[in-house]
Amino acid sequence: MKRITIAGIALILFTNAFVLLGVAWNRSGTPESELSLTQRELHRSSSPENSGLSLSLNWRVAGAYPGFSGGSPQWLDRTRMKSLGFDENRRNNASREILVVLELDGEAYRNSLARAEAQAKEEEAKLASNPENKIQQSVAKNARLMAENEKLRNSRLFAVDAGSNLDSLRGKYPDRRSYAIVHARARQWMNGKGGGYLDNANASIHVPLEFRPIFKSQDFVAEIAFGRRLEPWLVSAKN
């Protein structure tokens, strides 16, 4: 029994050391990228067991409902899925880990905002021509709210590309303050078009004790770095 106990303790120590070495290696050197994110791009979650706090990236796919990391972007078509190693003729294509490029406050977000504002104007014009229509009143109100949320609240972090080679993707997106490359998962989307679906595969971001009071506020700015393994960590935060 004593030998079993010692072996168990040794295994735990070895596992912890291995994890810590991985974390240290990920954070060594210059970060692969570093983004300045707000409450719009970061979800907060707490653990009642240990009073811990962690963050997770809230990234989007154009056209998908905001608030969920994932979706089926138009650019992830049959050709792109094939380049990622998927075979559309196989009925059981398992999901696989890929690299996804996340763009912060760029063209994808501006296009999404423009679409929301255009939709709001269109519904308001319809209401102006028939102001007593109760259904159109509700539709126009919802469209205005969606445009307001897009402008002020929804995440500005969008998945804009994917691949399997880090150097190749970084060559296409050299701005490390606007584009982060992260791990995600892709799977065949059963829509008959051969396209794919992206799922979030990002690890949670631990919030050290000294930064936790900052995240009690609804408004914050956090510097998130991505290291050698493309794993994120919190560098600094402020209100």
PDB file of C-alpha atoms in Angstrom:
ATOM      1  CA  MET A   1       0.000   0.000   0.000  1.00  0.00           C
ATOM      2  CA  LYS A   2       2.865   2.362   0.848  1.00  0.00           C
ATOM      3  CA  ARG A   3       4.480   1.720  -2.549  1.00  0.00           C
ATOM      4  CA  ILE A   4       1.180   2.386  -4.303  1.00  0.00           C
ATOM      5  CA  THR A   5       0.776   5.669  -2.418  1.00  0.00           C
ATOM      6  CA  ILE A   6       4.303   6.782  -3.283  1.00  0.00           C
ATOM      7  CA  ALA A   7       3.790   5.833  -6.927  1.00  0.00           C
ATOM      8  CA  GLY A   8       0.531   7.799  -7.021  1.00  0.00           C
ATOM      9  CA  ILE A   9       2.154  10.891  -5.543  1.00  0.00           C
ATOM     10  CA  ALA A  10       5.054  10.601  -7.982  1.00  0.00           C
ATOM     11  CA  LEU A  11       2.647  10.364 -10.919  1.00  0.00           C
ATOM     12  CA  ILE A  12       0.791  13.471  -9.762  1.00  0.00           C
ATOM     13  CA  LEU A  13       4.046  15.401  -9.344  1.00  0.00           C
ATOM     14  CA  PHE A  14       5.284  14.293 -12.760  1.00  0.00           C
ATOM     15  CA  THR A  15       2.004  15.268 -14.412  1.00  0.00           C
ATOM     16  CA  ASN A  16       1.993  18.695 -12.767  1.00  0.00           C
ATOM     17  CA  ALA A  17       5.611  19.283 -13.731  1.00  0.00           C
ATOM     18  CA  PHE A  18       4.870  18.298 -17.325  1.00  0.00           C
ATOM     19  CA  VAL A  19       1.932  20.715 -17.467  1.00  0.00           C
ATOM     20  CA  LEU A  20       3.959  23.547 -15.955  1.00  0.00           C
ATOM     21  CA  LEU A  21       6.811  22.962 -18.396  1.00  0.00           C
ATOM     22  CA  GLY A  22       4.311  23.121 -21.267  1.00  0.00           C
ATOM     23  CA  VAL A  23       2.910  26.395 -19.972  1.00  0.00           C
ATOM     24  CA  ALA A  24       6.398  27.852 -19.556  1.00  0.00           C
ATOM     25  CA  TRP A  25       7.417  26.817 -23.064  1.00  0.00           C
ATOM     26  CA  ASN A  26       4.217  28.266 -24.543  1.00  0.00           C
ATOM     27  CA  ARG A  27       4.900  31.632 -22.910  1.00  0.00           C
ATOM     28  CA  SER A  28       8.616  31.766 -23.638  1.00  0.00           C
ATOM     29  CA  GLY A  29       9.957  34.219 -26.165  1.00  0.00           C
ATOM     30  CA  THR A  30       7.886  36.749 -28.067  1.00  0.00           C
ATOM     31  CA  PRO A  31       4.150  35.976 -28.220  1.00  0.00           C
ATOM     32  CA  GLU A  32       2.932  34.669 -31.573  1.00  0.00           C
ATOM     33  CA  SER A  33       0.212  37.323 -31.380  1.00  0.00           C
ATOM     34  CA  GLU A  34      -1.357  39.637 -28.819  1.00  0.00           C
ATOM     35  CA  LEU A  35      -4.864  41.094 -28.950  1.00  0.00           C
ATOM     36  CA  SER A  36      -6.482  43.816 -26.895  1.00  0.00           C
ATOM     37  CA  LEU A  37      -9.928  42.418 -26.094  1.00  0.00           C
ATOM     38  CA  THR A  38     -12.931  43.686 -24.161  1.00  0.00           C
ATOM     39  CA  GLN A  39     -16.000  42.187 -22.535  1.00  0.00           C
ATOM     40  CA  ARG A  40     -17.370  41.882 -26.075  1.00  0.00           C
ATOM     41  CA  GLU A  41     -14.766  39.284 -27.029  1.00  0.00           C
ATOM     42  CA  LEU A  42     -14.279  37.501 -23.709  1.00  0.00           C
ATOM     43  CA  HIS A  43     -16.732  35.330 -21.798  1.00  0.00           C
ATOM     44  CA  ARG A  44     -16.265  35.167 -18.025  1.00  0.00           C
ATOM     45  CA  SER A  45     -16.942  32.018 -16.035  1.00  0.00           C
ATOM     46  CA  SER A  46     -16.393  31.289 -12.349  1.00  0.00           C
ATOM     47  CA  SER A  47     -15.946  28.096 -10.392  1.00  0.00           C
ATOM     48  CA  PRO A  48     -17.932  27.856  -7.128  1.00  0.00           C
ATOM     49  CA  GLU A  49     -15.627  25.095  -5.919  1.00  0.00           C
ATOM     50  CA  ASN A  50     -12.448  27.161  -5.755  1.00  0.00           C
ATOM     51  CA  SER A  51     -13.635  30.751  -6.363  1.00  0.00           C
ATOM     52  CA  GLY A  52     -11.571  30.755  -9.547  1.00  0.00           C
ATOM     53  CA  LEU A  53     -12.263  32.893 -12.588  1.00  0.00           C
ATOM     54  CA  SER A  54     -11.497  32.097 -16.203  1.00  0.00           C
ATOM     55  CA  LEU A  55     -12.071  33.662 -19.603  1.00  0.00           C
ATOM     56  CA  SER A  56     -12.832  32.174 -22.992  1.00  0.00           C
ATOM     57  CA  LEU A  57     -12.651  33.701 -26.449  1.00  0.00           C
ATOM     58  CA  ASN A  58     -15.956  34.746 -27.978  1.00  0.00           C
ATOM     59  CA  TRP A  59     -15.306  34.604 -31.694  1.00  0.00           C
ATOM     60  CA  ARG A  60     -17.823  34.598 -34.505  1.00  0.00           C
ATOM     61  CA  VAL A  61     -18.509  33.422 -38.018  1.00  0.00           C
ATOM     62  CA  ALA A  62     -20.086  35.905 -40.425  1.00  0.00           C
ATOM     63  CA  GLY A  63     -23.805  35.250 -40.690  1.00  0.00           C
ATOM     64  CA  ALA A  64     -23.994  33.074 -37.573  1.00  0.00           C
ATOM     65  CA  TYR A  65     -25.900  34.116 -34.471  1.00  0.00           C
ATOM     66  CA  PRO A  66     -23.667  36.301 -32.255  1.00  0.00           C
ATOM     67  CA  GLY A  67     -22.703  34.924 -28.895  1.00  0.00           C
ATOM     68  CA  PHE A  68     -21.686  31.440 -30.013  1.00  0.00           C
ATOM     69  CA  SER A  69     -18.156  30.562 -31.087  1.00  0.00           C
ATOM     70  CA  GLY A  70     -18.557  28.537 -34.230  1.00  0.00           C
ATOM     71  CA  GLY A  71     -20.575  28.258 -37.382  1.00  0.00           C
ATOM     72  CA  SER A  72     -20.375  27.545 -41.080  1.00  0.00           C
ATOM     73  CA  PRO A  73     -18.619  30.407 -42.918  1.00  0.00           C
ATOM     74  CA  GLN A  74     -19.051  30.809 -46.663  1.00  0.00           C
ATOM     75  CA  TRP A  75     -15.315  30.655 -47.208  1.00  0.00           C
ATOM     76  CA  LEU A  76     -15.138  27.154 -45.666  1.00  0.00           C
ATOM     77  CA  ASP A  77     -16.419  25.610 -48.871  1.00  0.00           C
ATOM     78  CA  ARG A  78     -15.852  22.245 -50.559  1.00  0.00           C
ATOM     79  CA  THR A  79     -12.437  23.256 -51.909  1.00  0.00           C
ATOM     80  CA  ARG A  80     -11.203  24.531 -48.558  1.00  0.00           C
ATOM     81  CA  MET A  81     -12.476  21.464 -46.718  1.00  0.00           C
ATOM     82  CA  LYS A  82     -10.640  19.242 -49.191  1.00  0.00           C
ATOM     83  CA  SER A  83      -7.428  21.197 -48.577  1.00  0.00           C
ATOM     84  CA  LEU A  84      -7.897  20.515 -44.858  1.00  0.00           C
ATOM     85  CA  GLY A  85      -7.985  16.772 -45.501  1.00  0.00           C
ATOM     86  CA  PHE A  86     -11.722  16.118 -45.597  1.00  0.00           C
ATOM     87  CA  ASP A  87     -13.218  13.748 -48.153  1.00  0.00           C
ATOM     88  CA  GLU A  88     -16.807  14.670 -49.030  1.00  0.00           C
ATOM     89  CA  ASN A  89     -17.424  11.153 -50.346  1.00  0.00           C
ATOM     90  CA  ARG A  90     -16.917   9.642 -46.914  1.00  0.00           C
ATOM     91  CA  ARG A  91     -20.070   9.596 -44.850  1.00  0.00           C
ATOM     92  CA  ASN A  92     -18.319   9.616 -41.481  1.00  0.00           C
ATOM     93  CA  ASN A  93     -15.752  12.379 -41.581  1.00  0.00           C
ATOM     94  CA  ALA A  94     -14.575  12.804 -38.015  1.00  0.00           C
ATOM     95  CA  SER A  95     -13.886  16.325 -36.840  1.00  0.00           C
ATOM     96  CA  ARG A  96     -10.246  17.310 -36.794  1.00  0.00           C
ATOM     97  CA  GLU A  97      -8.139  20.038 -35.260  1.00  0.00           C
ATOM     98  CA  ILE A  98      -7.141  22.851 -37.599  1.00  0.00           C
ATOM     99  CA  LEU A  99      -5.782  26.371 -37.335  1.00  0.00           C
ATOM    100  CA  VAL A 100      -8.208  29.276 -37.592  1.00  0.00           C
ATOM    101  CA  VAL A 101      -7.364  32.938 -38.176  1.00  0.00           C
ATOM    102  CA  LEU A 102      -9.269  35.345 -35.921  1.00  0.00           C
ATOM    103  CA  GLU A 103      -9.574  38.950 -37.076  1.00  0.00           C
ATOM    104  CA  LEU A 104     -10.220  41.687 -34.505  1.00  0.00           C
ATOM    105  CA  ASP A 105     -12.295  44.734 -35.437  1.00  0.00           C
ATOM    106  CA  GLY A 106     -11.543  44.336 -39.127  1.00  0.00           C
ATOM    107  CA  GLU A 107     -13.343  44.001 -42.421  1.00  0.00           C
ATOM    108  CA  ALA A 108     -15.484  41.063 -41.306  1.00  0.00           C
ATOM    109  CA  TYR A 109     -16.841  43.041 -38.361  1.00  0.00           C
ATOM    110  CA  ARG A 110     -17.402  46.180 -40.434  1.00  0.00           C
ATOM    111  CA  ASN A 111     -19.347  44.157 -42.997  1.00  0.00           C
ATOM    112  CA  SER A 112     -21.474  42.613 -40.257  1.00  0.00           C
ATOM    113  CA  LEU A 113     -22.207  46.041 -38.782  1.00  0.00           C
ATOM    114  CA  ALA A 114     -23.079  47.451 -42.198  1.00  0.00           C
ATOM    115  CA  ARG A 115     -25.517  44.595 -42.838  1.00  0.00           C
ATOM    116  CA  ALA A 116     -27.219  45.092 -39.476  1.00  0.00           C
ATOM    117  CA  GLU A 117     -27.567  48.837 -40.004  1.00  0.00           C
ATOM    118  CA  ALA A 118     -28.870  48.349 -43.551  1.00  0.00           C
ATOM    119  CA  GLN A 119     -31.438  45.844 -42.292  1.00  0.00           C
ATOM    120  CA  ALA A 120     -32.590  48.288 -39.614  1.00  0.00           C
ATOM    121  CA  LYS A 121     -33.006  51.085 -42.161  1.00  0.00           C
ATOM    122  CA  GLU A 122     -34.943  48.801 -44.482  1.00  0.00           C
ATOM    123  CA  GLU A 123     -37.374  47.745 -41.742  1.00  0.00           C
ATOM    124  CA  GLU A 124     -37.793  51.329 -40.568  1.00  0.00           C
ATOM    125  CA  ALA A 125     -38.629  52.397 -44.125  1.00  0.00           C
ATOM    126  CA  LYS A 126     -41.283  49.690 -44.309  1.00  0.00           C
ATOM    127  CA  LEU A 127     -42.703  50.893 -40.999  1.00  0.00           C
ATOM    128  CA  ALA A 128     -42.772  54.517 -42.202  1.00  0.00           C
ATOM    129  CA  SER A 129     -44.990  53.486 -45.120  1.00  0.00           C
ATOM    130  CA  ASN A 130     -47.334  51.562 -42.810  1.00  0.00           C
ATOM    131  CA  PRO A 131     -46.905  52.961 -39.267  1.00  0.00           C
ATOM    132  CA  GLU A 132     -49.988  51.237 -37.816  1.00  0.00           C
ATOM    133  CA  ASN A 133     -48.791  47.743 -38.677  1.00  0.00           C
ATOM    134  CA  LYS A 134     -48.126  46.073 -35.314  1.00  0.00           C
ATOM    135  CA  ILE A 135     -46.076  43.259 -36.785  1.00  0.00           C
ATOM    136  CA  GLN A 136     -43.843  45.677 -38.673  1.00  0.00           C
ATOM    137  CA  GLN A 137     -43.439  47.774 -35.516  1.00  0.00           C
ATOM    138  CA  SER A 138     -42.028  44.721 -33.762  1.00  0.00           C
ATOM    139  CA  VAL A 139     -39.821  43.779 -36.720  1.00  0.00           C
ATOM    140  CA  ALA A 140     -38.397  47.291 -36.980  1.00  0.00           C
ATOM    141  CA  LYS A 141     -37.788  47.456 -33.226  1.00  0.00           C
ATOM    142  CA  ASN A 142     -35.912  44.154 -33.269  1.00  0.00           C
ATOM    143  CA  ALA A 143     -33.848  45.247 -36.274  1.00  0.00           C
ATOM    144  CA  ARG A 144     -32.853  48.465 -34.516  1.00  0.00           C
ATOM    145  CA  LEU A 145     -31.890  46.499 -31.395  1.00  0.00           C
ATOM    146  CA  MET A 146     -29.780  44.072 -33.444  1.00  0.00           C
ATOM    147  CA  ALA A 147     -27.983  46.979 -35.122  1.00  0.00           C
ATOM    148  CA  GLU A 148     -27.354  48.605 -31.749  1.00  0.00           C
ATOM    149  CA  ASN A 149     -26.024  45.360 -30.302  1.00  0.00           C
ATOM    150  CA  GLU A 150     -23.749  44.901 -33.307  1.00  0.00           C
ATOM    151  CA  LYS A 151     -22.355  48.391 -32.832  1.00  0.00           C
ATOM    152  CA  LEU A 152     -21.937  48.346 -29.056  1.00  0.00           C
ATOM    153  CA  ARG A 153     -22.072  44.820 -27.621  1.00  0.00           C
ATOM    154  CA  ASN A 154     -21.430  41.938 -30.009  1.00  0.00           C
ATOM    155  CA  SER A 155     -17.969  40.462 -30.427  1.00  0.00           C
ATOM    156  CA  ARG A 156     -15.722  42.036 -33.046  1.00  0.00           C
ATOM    157  CA  LEU A 157     -13.599  38.888 -33.291  1.00  0.00           C
ATOM    158  CA  PHE A 158     -14.313  36.914 -36.473  1.00  0.00           C
ATOM    159  CA  ALA A 159     -12.947  33.705 -37.963  1.00  0.00           C
ATOM    160  CA  VAL A 160     -11.788  34.688 -41.452  1.00  0.00           C
ATOM    161  CA  ASP A 161      -9.540  31.860 -42.646  1.00  0.00           C
ATOM    162  CA  ALA A 162      -8.287  28.393 -41.795  1.00  0.00           C
ATOM    163  CA  GLY A 163      -5.437  26.084 -42.654  1.00  0.00           C
ATOM    164  CA  SER A 164      -3.007  23.537 -41.315  1.00  0.00           C
ATOM    165  CA  ASN A 165       0.303  25.415 -41.620  1.00  0.00           C
ATOM    166  CA  LEU A 166       1.075  28.198 -39.171  1.00  0.00           C
ATOM    167  CA  ASP A 167       3.808  29.848 -41.221  1.00  0.00           C
ATOM    168  CA  SER A 168       1.613  29.962 -44.317  1.00  0.00           C
ATOM    169  CA  LEU A 169      -1.294  31.555 -42.464  1.00  0.00           C
ATOM    170  CA  ARG A 170       0.935  34.059 -40.685  1.00  0.00           C
ATOM    171  CA  GLY A 171       2.420  35.032 -44.027  1.00  0.00           C
ATOM    172  CA  LYS A 172      -1.063  35.977 -45.246  1.00  0.00           C
ATOM    173  CA  TYR A 173      -1.945  37.802 -42.011  1.00  0.00           C
ATOM    174  CA  PRO A 174       1.249  39.430 -40.688  1.00  0.00           C
ATOM    175  CA  ASP A 175      -0.408  41.910 -38.304  1.00  0.00           C
ATOM    176  CA  ARG A 176      -0.071  40.171 -34.932  1.00  0.00           C
ATOM    177  CA  ARG A 177      -2.119  42.829 -33.130  1.00  0.00           C
ATOM    178  CA  SER A 178      -5.142  42.338 -35.391  1.00  0.00           C
ATOM    179  CA  TYR A 179      -4.946  38.634 -36.278  1.00  0.00           C
ATOM    180  CA  ALA A 180      -4.528  35.712 -33.899  1.00  0.00           C
ATOM    181  CA  ILE A 181      -4.126  32.136 -35.070  1.00  0.00           C
ATOM    182  CA  VAL A 182      -5.728  29.584 -32.757  1.00  0.00           C
ATOM    183  CA  HIS A 183      -6.617  25.935 -32.584  1.00  0.00           C
ATOM    184  CA  ALA A 184     -10.188  25.020 -33.520  1.00  0.00           C
ATOM    185  CA  ARG A 185     -12.022  22.004 -34.877  1.00  0.00           C
ATOM    186  CA  ALA A 186     -13.667  21.549 -38.258  1.00  0.00           C
ATOM    187  CA  ARG A 187     -16.245  19.010 -39.302  1.00  0.00           C
ATOM    188  CA  GLN A 188     -18.193  18.313 -42.438  1.00  0.00           C
ATOM    189  CA  TRP A 189     -21.418  20.295 -42.531  1.00  0.00           C
ATOM    190  CA  MET A 190     -24.357  18.143 -43.598  1.00  0.00           C
ATOM    191  CA  ASN A 191     -25.853  20.706 -45.961  1.00  0.00           C
ATOM    192  CA  GLY A 192     -25.252  18.915 -49.245  1.00  0.00           C
ATOM    193  CA  LYS A 193     -22.791  21.580 -50.388  1.00  0.00           C
ATOM    194  CA  GLY A 194     -19.592  20.000 -49.086  1.00  0.00           C
ATOM    195  CA  GLY A 195     -18.821  22.887 -46.764  1.00  0.00           C
ATOM    196  CA  GLY A 196     -17.562  22.760 -43.197  1.00  0.00           C
ATOM    197  CA  TYR A 197     -18.484  23.807 -39.687  1.00  0.00           C
ATOM    198  CA  LEU A 198     -16.110  25.335 -37.144  1.00  0.00           C
ATOM    199  CA  ASP A 199     -16.163  24.545 -33.432  1.00  0.00           C
ATOM    200  CA  ASN A 200     -14.292  26.433 -30.744  1.00  0.00           C
ATOM    201  CA  ALA A 201     -11.360  24.461 -29.326  1.00  0.00           C
ATOM    202  CA  ASN A 202      -9.696  27.202 -27.306  1.00  0.00           C
ATOM    203  CA  ALA A 203      -8.491  26.518 -23.795  1.00  0.00           C
ATOM    204  CA  SER A 204      -9.830  28.608 -20.935  1.00  0.00           C
ATOM    205  CA  ILE A 205      -7.742  31.612 -19.851  1.00  0.00           C
ATOM    206  CA  HIS A 206      -6.920  31.644 -16.149  1.00  0.00           C
ATOM    207  CA  VAL A 207      -7.381  34.983 -14.366  1.00  0.00           C
ATOM    208  CA  PRO A 208      -4.728  35.501 -11.657  1.00  0.00           C
ATOM    209  CA  LEU A 209      -5.943  36.697  -8.288  1.00  0.00           C
ATOM    210  CA  GLU A 210      -4.622  40.240  -8.688  1.00  0.00           C
ATOM    211  CA  PHE A 211      -6.699  40.815 -11.831  1.00  0.00           C
ATOM    212  CA  ARG A 212     -10.000  39.383 -10.615  1.00  0.00           C
ATOM    213  CA  PRO A 213     -11.454  42.643  -9.225  1.00  0.00           C
ATOM    214  CA  ILE A 214     -11.149  44.187 -12.697  1.00  0.00           C
ATOM    215  CA  PHE A 215     -13.458  41.581 -14.204  1.00  0.00           C
ATOM    216  CA  LYS A 216     -16.242  42.340 -11.737  1.00  0.00           C
ATOM    217  CA  SER A 217     -16.988  45.388 -13.881  1.00  0.00           C
ATOM    218  CA  GLN A 218     -19.020  45.172 -17.067  1.00  0.00           C
ATOM    219  CA  ASP A 219     -16.346  47.137 -18.932  1.00  0.00           C
ATOM    220  CA  PHE A 220     -12.743  46.045 -19.168  1.00  0.00           C
ATOM    221  CA  VAL A 221      -9.828  45.768 -21.567  1.00  0.00           C
ATOM    222  CA  ALA A 222      -7.582  42.710 -21.404  1.00  0.00           C
ATOM    223  CA  GLU A 223      -4.336  42.007 -23.197  1.00  0.00           C
ATOM    224  CA  ILE A 224      -4.413  38.380 -24.320  1.00  0.00           C
ATOM    225  CA  ALA A 225      -1.227  36.817 -25.673  1.00  0.00           C
ATOM    226  CA  PHE A 226      -0.936  33.627 -27.720  1.00  0.00           C
ATOM    227  CA  GLY A 227       2.265  31.659 -27.341  1.00  0.00           C
ATOM    228  CA  ARG A 228       4.322  29.020 -29.090  1.00  0.00           C
ATOM    229  CA  ARG A 229       1.513  26.471 -28.802  1.00  0.00           C
ATOM    230  CA  LEU A 230      -1.039  29.158 -29.761  1.00  0.00           C
ATOM    231  CA  GLU A 231      -2.515  28.875 -26.280  1.00  0.00           C
ATOM    232  CA  PRO A 232      -3.794  32.162 -24.806  1.00  0.00           C
ATOM    233  CA  TRP A 233      -3.010  33.729 -21.454  1.00  0.00           C
ATOM    234  CA  LEU A 234      -3.835  36.999 -19.710  1.00  0.00           C
ATOM    235  CA  VAL A 235      -1.009  39.529 -19.775  1.00  0.00           C
ATOM    236  CA  SER A 236      -2.744  42.524 -18.212  1.00  0.00           C
ATOM    237  CA  ALA A 237      -6.194  44.019 -17.656  1.00  0.00           C
ATOM    238  CA  LYS A 238      -7.727  47.357 -16.779  1.00  0.00           C
ATOM    239  CA  ASN A 239     -11.103  49.080 -16.485  1.00  0.00           C
TER     240      ASN A 239
END
